[in-house]
Short mmCIF file of C-alpha atoms in Angstrom, two decimals:
data_model
loop_
_atom_site.label_atom_id
_atom_site.label_comp_id
_atom_site.label_asym_id
_atom_site.label_seq_id
_atom_site.Cartn_x
_atom_site.Cartn_y
_atom_site.Cartn_z
CA MET A 24 154.72 38.16 123.27
CA ASN A 25 151.30 39.44 124.41
CA LYS A 26 148.82 39.11 121.56
CA ILE A 27 145.63 41.14 121.29
CA GLY A 28 142.97 39.43 119.19
CA VAL A 29 139.90 41.00 117.61
CA LEU A 30 136.88 38.73 117.17
CA PHE A 31 134.40 40.19 114.69
CA GLY A 32 131.77 39.48 112.07
CA ARG A 33 130.65 41.42 109.00
CA GLU A 34 132.14 44.79 110.00
CA ASP A 35 135.22 45.94 108.12
CA THR A 36 136.36 49.42 109.14
CA PHE A 37 136.62 48.99 112.93
CA PRO A 38 138.53 45.70 113.40
CA TYR A 39 141.23 46.29 110.80
CA THR A 40 141.77 49.91 111.79
CA LEU A 41 142.03 48.89 115.46
CA ILE A 42 144.59 46.20 114.64
CA GLU A 43 146.61 48.62 112.52
CA THR A 44 146.45 51.32 115.22
CA ILE A 45 147.72 48.98 117.95
CA ASN A 46 150.55 47.62 115.80
CA GLN A 47 151.62 51.09 114.63
CA ARG A 48 152.21 52.12 118.24
CA ASN A 49 155.11 49.64 118.44
CA VAL A 50 154.56 48.85 122.11
CA ASN A 51 157.24 46.41 123.22
CA GLY A 52 155.96 42.84 123.32
CA ILE A 53 152.44 43.62 122.08
CA THR A 54 150.90 42.77 118.71
CA ALA A 55 147.33 42.67 117.43
CA GLU A 56 145.64 40.43 114.87
CA PRO A 57 142.25 38.96 113.92
CA VAL A 58 141.45 36.01 116.17
CA GLN A 59 141.96 32.59 114.60
CA VAL A 60 140.06 29.73 116.27
CA GLY A 61 139.19 26.16 115.32
CA GLY A 62 138.21 23.31 117.58
CA VAL A 63 138.62 24.47 121.18
CA MET A 64 140.38 22.15 123.60
CA MET A 65 138.92 22.11 127.09
CA ALA A 66 140.83 24.25 129.63
CA GLU A 67 143.71 24.92 127.18
CA PRO A 68 145.10 28.47 126.63
CA CYS A 69 144.06 30.15 123.38
CA GLY A 70 147.26 32.14 122.82
CA TYR A 71 145.74 35.61 123.29
CA ARG A 72 146.35 37.87 126.27
CA VAL A 73 143.37 40.10 125.36
CA ILE A 74 140.43 39.54 123.04
CA ILE A 75 138.10 42.33 121.87
CA ASP A 76 134.74 40.63 121.29
CA ARG A 77 132.41 42.09 118.65
CA ILE A 78 130.38 39.05 117.57
CA SER A 79 129.87 36.33 120.20
CA GLN A 80 126.34 37.59 120.95
CA ASP A 81 125.38 36.08 117.57
CA VAL A 82 127.59 32.96 117.52
CA PRO A 83 127.27 30.54 120.47
CA PHE A 84 130.50 28.76 119.48
CA TYR A 85 132.43 32.00 119.93
CA ARG A 86 130.80 32.61 123.32
CA ALA A 87 131.89 29.13 124.48
CA PHE A 88 135.43 29.76 123.17
CA LEU A 89 135.68 33.07 125.05
CA LYS A 90 134.53 31.62 128.37
CA ASN A 91 137.13 28.88 128.07
CA ALA A 92 139.78 31.51 127.23
CA ILE A 93 139.00 33.45 130.42
CA LEU A 94 139.46 30.27 132.43
CA THR A 95 143.07 30.13 131.24
CA GLY A 96 144.06 33.77 131.73
CA THR A 97 142.77 35.73 128.72
CA THR A 98 140.97 39.00 129.39
CA VAL A 99 137.91 39.40 127.16
CA ILE A 100 136.36 42.81 126.47
CA ASN A 101 133.45 42.54 127.20
CA ASN A 102 133.13 39.85 129.86
CA PRO A 103 131.09 37.06 128.19
CA PHE A 104 129.86 35.67 131.51
CA TRP A 105 128.07 38.89 132.45
CA TRP A 106 126.96 39.51 128.86
CA THR A 107 125.37 36.04 128.76
CA ALA A 108 123.43 36.69 131.97
CA ASP A 109 122.34 40.27 131.19
CA ASP A 110 119.11 41.69 129.73
CA LYS A 111 117.67 45.15 129.19
CA PHE A 112 114.80 44.83 131.64
CA PHE A 113 117.18 44.00 134.49
CA ASN A 114 119.39 46.89 133.38
CA TYR A 115 116.47 49.33 133.65
CA ALA A 116 115.63 48.09 137.13
CA LEU A 117 119.26 48.24 138.27
CA ALA A 118 119.82 51.74 136.90
CA SER A 119 116.65 53.00 138.57
CA LYS A 120 118.01 51.72 141.91
CA LEU A 121 121.19 53.73 141.21
CA GLY A 122 119.26 56.98 140.78
CA ILE A 123 119.37 57.11 136.97
CA ALA A 124 116.26 58.53 135.27
CA ILE A 125 114.50 55.58 133.60
CA PRO A 126 111.08 55.63 131.89
CA LYS A 127 108.46 53.39 133.51
CA THR A 128 108.91 49.87 132.12
CA VAL A 129 107.01 46.57 132.34
CA VAL A 130 108.19 43.19 131.07
CA LEU A 131 105.38 41.25 129.37
CA PRO A 132 104.67 37.54 128.94
CA HIS A 133 105.31 36.15 125.46
CA ASN A 134 102.46 36.71 123.03
CA GLN A 135 102.91 33.11 121.84
CA HIS A 136 104.35 30.22 123.80
CA PRO A 137 108.06 29.59 123.20
CA SER A 138 108.80 26.36 121.34
CA ASP A 139 107.94 23.17 123.26
CA ILE A 140 106.05 25.13 125.95
CA THR A 141 102.36 24.37 126.53
CA SER A 142 99.65 26.06 128.58
CA LYS A 143 100.25 23.47 131.29
CA SER A 144 103.81 24.74 131.63
CA LEU A 145 102.49 28.24 132.36
CA ARG A 146 100.09 27.52 135.22
CA ASN A 147 101.80 30.23 137.31
CA LEU A 148 101.05 32.86 134.68
CA MET A 149 98.06 35.09 135.38
CA TYR A 150 95.35 34.75 132.72
CA PRO A 151 93.83 36.92 131.56
CA LEU A 152 96.48 39.52 132.22
CA ASN A 153 95.38 42.75 133.91
CA TRP A 154 96.12 44.87 130.86
CA GLN A 155 94.38 47.97 132.19
CA GLU A 156 96.67 48.06 135.22
CA ILE A 157 99.69 47.96 132.88
CA PHE A 158 98.31 50.65 130.58
CA ASP A 159 97.46 52.91 133.53
CA TYR A 160 101.03 52.54 134.84
CA ILE A 161 102.83 53.10 131.51
CA GLY A 162 100.46 55.47 129.71
CA PHE A 163 100.50 56.26 125.99
CA PRO A 164 102.39 56.82 123.81
CA ALA A 165 104.65 53.91 124.73
CA PHE A 166 107.34 51.79 123.12
CA LEU A 167 107.03 48.04 122.74
CA LYS A 168 110.47 46.49 122.34
CA PRO A 169 112.35 43.24 123.08
CA TYR A 170 113.50 42.80 126.66
CA SER A 171 116.99 42.03 125.41
CA GLY A 172 117.05 43.05 121.75
CA GLY A 173 119.29 45.32 119.74
CA GLY A 174 119.65 47.37 116.60
CA TRP A 175 116.15 48.89 116.81
CA LYS A 176 114.64 45.58 115.59
CA HIS A 177 111.05 44.79 116.65
CA VAL A 178 110.59 48.24 118.18
CA TYR A 179 107.10 49.74 117.88
CA LYS A 180 105.67 53.05 119.03
CA CYS A 181 102.11 52.58 120.26
CA HIS A 182 99.79 55.58 120.64
CA ASN A 183 96.82 53.70 122.07
CA ILE A 184 95.58 50.28 123.15
CA ASP A 185 94.55 49.20 119.64
CA GLU A 186 98.01 49.97 118.26
CA PHE A 187 99.60 48.12 121.16
CA PHE A 188 97.69 44.90 120.51
CA HIS A 189 98.24 45.22 116.76
CA HIS A 190 102.00 45.18 117.30
CA TYR A 191 102.06 42.83 120.30
CA ASN A 192 100.21 40.20 118.26
CA GLN A 193 103.08 40.25 115.75
CA THR A 194 105.86 39.61 118.28
CA GLY A 195 105.51 35.83 118.29
CA ASP A 196 107.53 34.20 121.05
CA LEU A 197 109.74 37.23 121.71
CA CYS A 198 109.79 38.48 125.29
CA MET A 199 108.85 42.16 125.14
CA THR A 200 108.83 45.21 127.38
CA LEU A 201 106.42 48.12 127.30
CA GLN A 202 108.04 51.43 128.19
CA THR A 203 106.70 54.96 128.62
CA SER A 204 107.67 57.02 125.58
CA VAL A 205 110.08 59.88 126.17
CA GLU A 206 109.05 62.68 123.80
CA PHE A 207 112.57 63.96 123.49
CA GLU A 208 113.94 67.35 122.52
CA ASP A 209 117.53 66.06 122.40
CA TYR A 210 119.02 62.60 122.10
CA TYR A 211 122.55 61.39 122.85
CA ARG A 212 124.46 58.20 122.23
CA CYS A 213 127.59 57.95 124.36
CA TYR A 214 130.60 55.69 123.93
CA VAL A 215 131.95 54.46 127.27
CA VAL A 216 135.36 52.75 127.28
CA GLY A 217 137.21 51.24 130.22
CA ARG A 218 134.46 52.42 132.61
CA LYS A 219 136.25 55.78 132.76
CA ASN A 220 136.23 57.47 129.32
CA VAL A 221 133.02 58.92 127.85
CA HIS A 222 132.48 60.36 124.38
CA ILE A 223 129.09 62.02 123.84
CA MET A 224 127.56 61.95 120.36
CA GLN A 225 124.43 63.84 119.39
CA TYR A 226 122.07 61.43 117.68
CA ASP A 227 118.61 61.48 116.12
CA PRO A 228 116.85 58.09 115.83
CA ARG A 229 114.08 59.71 113.77
CA ARG A 230 116.44 60.20 110.83
CA PRO A 231 117.30 57.56 108.21
CA GLN A 232 119.84 55.04 109.53
CA ALA A 233 122.79 56.53 107.67
CA GLU A 234 122.11 60.06 108.97
CA ARG A 235 121.40 59.48 112.67
CA TYR A 236 124.73 60.72 114.03
CA VAL A 237 124.40 64.52 114.03
CA LEU A 238 127.84 65.63 112.90
CA ASP A 239 127.14 69.40 112.75
CA ALA A 240 125.36 69.82 116.09
CA PRO A 241 125.99 72.80 118.41
CA PRO A 242 128.02 72.30 121.63
CA ILE A 243 126.34 70.49 124.51
CA ASP A 244 125.37 72.51 127.58
CA PRO A 245 128.10 71.97 130.24
CA GLU A 246 125.60 70.91 132.94
CA MET A 247 124.00 68.38 130.62
CA LYS A 248 127.43 67.10 129.56
CA ALA A 249 128.45 66.55 133.19
CA ARG A 250 125.16 64.75 133.95
CA LEU A 251 125.52 62.47 130.93
CA GLU A 252 129.11 61.59 131.81
CA LYS A 253 128.20 60.85 135.42
CA ASP A 254 125.24 58.66 134.48
CA CYS A 255 127.27 56.79 131.84
CA LEU A 256 130.01 55.92 134.32
CA THR A 257 127.49 54.96 137.02
CA ILE A 258 125.75 52.57 134.64
CA CYS A 259 128.83 50.97 133.10
CA ASN A 260 130.62 50.53 136.42
CA ALA A 261 127.52 48.81 137.79
CA LEU A 262 127.21 46.53 134.76
CA GLY A 263 130.93 45.86 134.40
CA TYR A 264 131.13 46.71 130.69
CA ASP A 265 134.40 48.13 129.35
CA MET A 266 132.96 48.77 125.88
CA ASN A 267 129.41 50.06 125.61
CA THR A 268 127.12 52.79 124.40
CA VAL A 269 124.52 54.47 126.59
CA GLU A 270 121.60 56.27 124.95
CA PHE A 271 119.69 59.14 126.53
CA ALA A 272 116.45 60.78 125.44
CA VAL A 273 116.07 64.24 126.98
CA GLN A 274 112.59 65.49 127.92
CA ASP A 275 112.04 68.66 129.96
CA GLY A 276 115.76 68.83 130.68
CA ILE A 277 115.91 65.30 132.13
CA PRO A 278 118.14 62.74 130.36
CA TYR A 279 116.36 59.38 130.51
CA ALA A 280 118.64 56.40 129.91
CA ILE A 281 116.70 54.20 127.50
CA ASP A 282 119.29 51.81 126.05
CA PHE A 283 122.57 50.67 127.57
CA LEU A 284 122.98 47.01 126.69
CA ASN A 285 125.28 47.62 123.71
CA PRO A 286 128.51 45.72 124.51
CA ALA A 287 129.38 45.53 120.79
CA PRO A 288 128.37 49.07 119.82
CA ASP A 289 128.17 50.48 116.31
CA ALA A 290 131.68 51.52 115.30
CA ASP A 291 131.54 51.69 111.52
CA TYR A 292 133.42 54.63 110.05
CA HIS A 293 130.70 55.37 107.50
CA SER A 294 127.98 55.27 110.16
CA VAL A 295 129.46 57.19 113.10
CA GLY A 296 131.65 59.64 111.19
CA ALA A 297 135.40 60.23 111.26
CA ASP A 298 135.74 62.06 114.60
CA ASN A 299 133.62 59.58 116.57
CA PHE A 300 135.29 56.64 114.85
CA HIS A 301 138.83 57.75 115.65
CA TRP A 302 137.95 58.58 119.27
CA PHE A 303 136.59 55.07 119.74
CA ILE A 304 139.51 53.38 117.94
CA ASN A 305 142.08 55.17 120.09
CA ALA A 306 140.18 54.60 123.33
CA ILE A 307 139.85 50.85 122.64
CA ALA A 308 143.49 50.63 121.56
CA ASP A 309 144.56 52.32 124.82
CA LEU A 310 142.41 49.93 126.85
CA ALA A 311 143.60 46.82 125.01
CA ILE A 312 147.28 47.73 125.38
CA GLU A 313 146.88 48.71 129.03
CA THR A 314 145.13 45.40 129.73
CA ALA A 315 147.72 43.36 127.82
CA GLN A 316 150.50 44.89 129.92
CA LYS A 317 148.92 43.67 133.16
CA GLN A 318 149.79 40.34 134.69
CA PRO A 319 147.24 37.75 133.50
CA GLU A 320 144.99 36.31 136.18
CA VAL A 321 144.45 32.57 135.85
CA ALA A 322 141.31 31.43 137.64
CA GLN A 323 141.72 30.22 141.20
CA ASP A 324 138.10 30.48 142.34
CA TYR A 325 136.04 28.23 140.08
CA THR A 326 132.63 29.65 140.91
CA TRP A 327 130.31 31.49 138.56
CA SER A 328 130.38 34.66 140.66
CA ALA A 329 134.17 34.89 140.31
CA PHE A 330 133.90 34.97 136.53
CA LEU A 331 131.13 37.56 136.60
CA LYS A 332 133.59 39.91 138.30
CA GLY A 333 136.00 39.54 135.38
#
């Protein structure tokens, strides 16, 4: 029996609907259930052929469990080794090398020293920083946001230098990026599943949280749709994510990719709406079943790079 496990946190609609959808398909030898895990024995199989991970980014114990599971032949969606190593600033730099439109971005030193770090530990850090050079490169307005954050937390729009320092001085020991603002006419959030299936959702981050998915929007221009799909697949194939969302802000007809480190993307029925929800459920169910039917690959090459490849 090939078991598919779903590892999740506070969300309710996605995990249980996914489990029900997989089980209702009655695929021979495949069942789905919520993951059950206690103390994890080193290098011992966990009993799941596939695990859909929705929560390990917030729970280090789960991340350790998933890495051990991969060592013994479980496929985890998404790969926790790459997810552990990834950050948004690197993603921007990588995507720009791949020809994706990316707003100018600078990673900044922490406003306050991280815990247990003193000035002596930072003797390689330029002081004072050449702020004018940074401001000339980025321009205003600009967005100040965590280099590897999520959920629109600690994101500030700065219209001038005074606003920048006002917000930067509140970021504590977070590592932040400053990014040229895209004054968008259109905005899209795109589900990408299995590095091959793309579902484009019109989105408006200026609306209240519960109303951001635009459910009554007009059809997307075919050329724009093709560009978004191409860029989504380019990004997710480069990053190795099988479950992700990619966000684009469109200015002067150019879709700028501004957020694509979302390996546990929003999938709540009440948030994304029925059509988007059911597309995502069925795409993940297809991927999980397809993966479970493949022969498991138990590690032979015990080097970090081998696990990064999945």
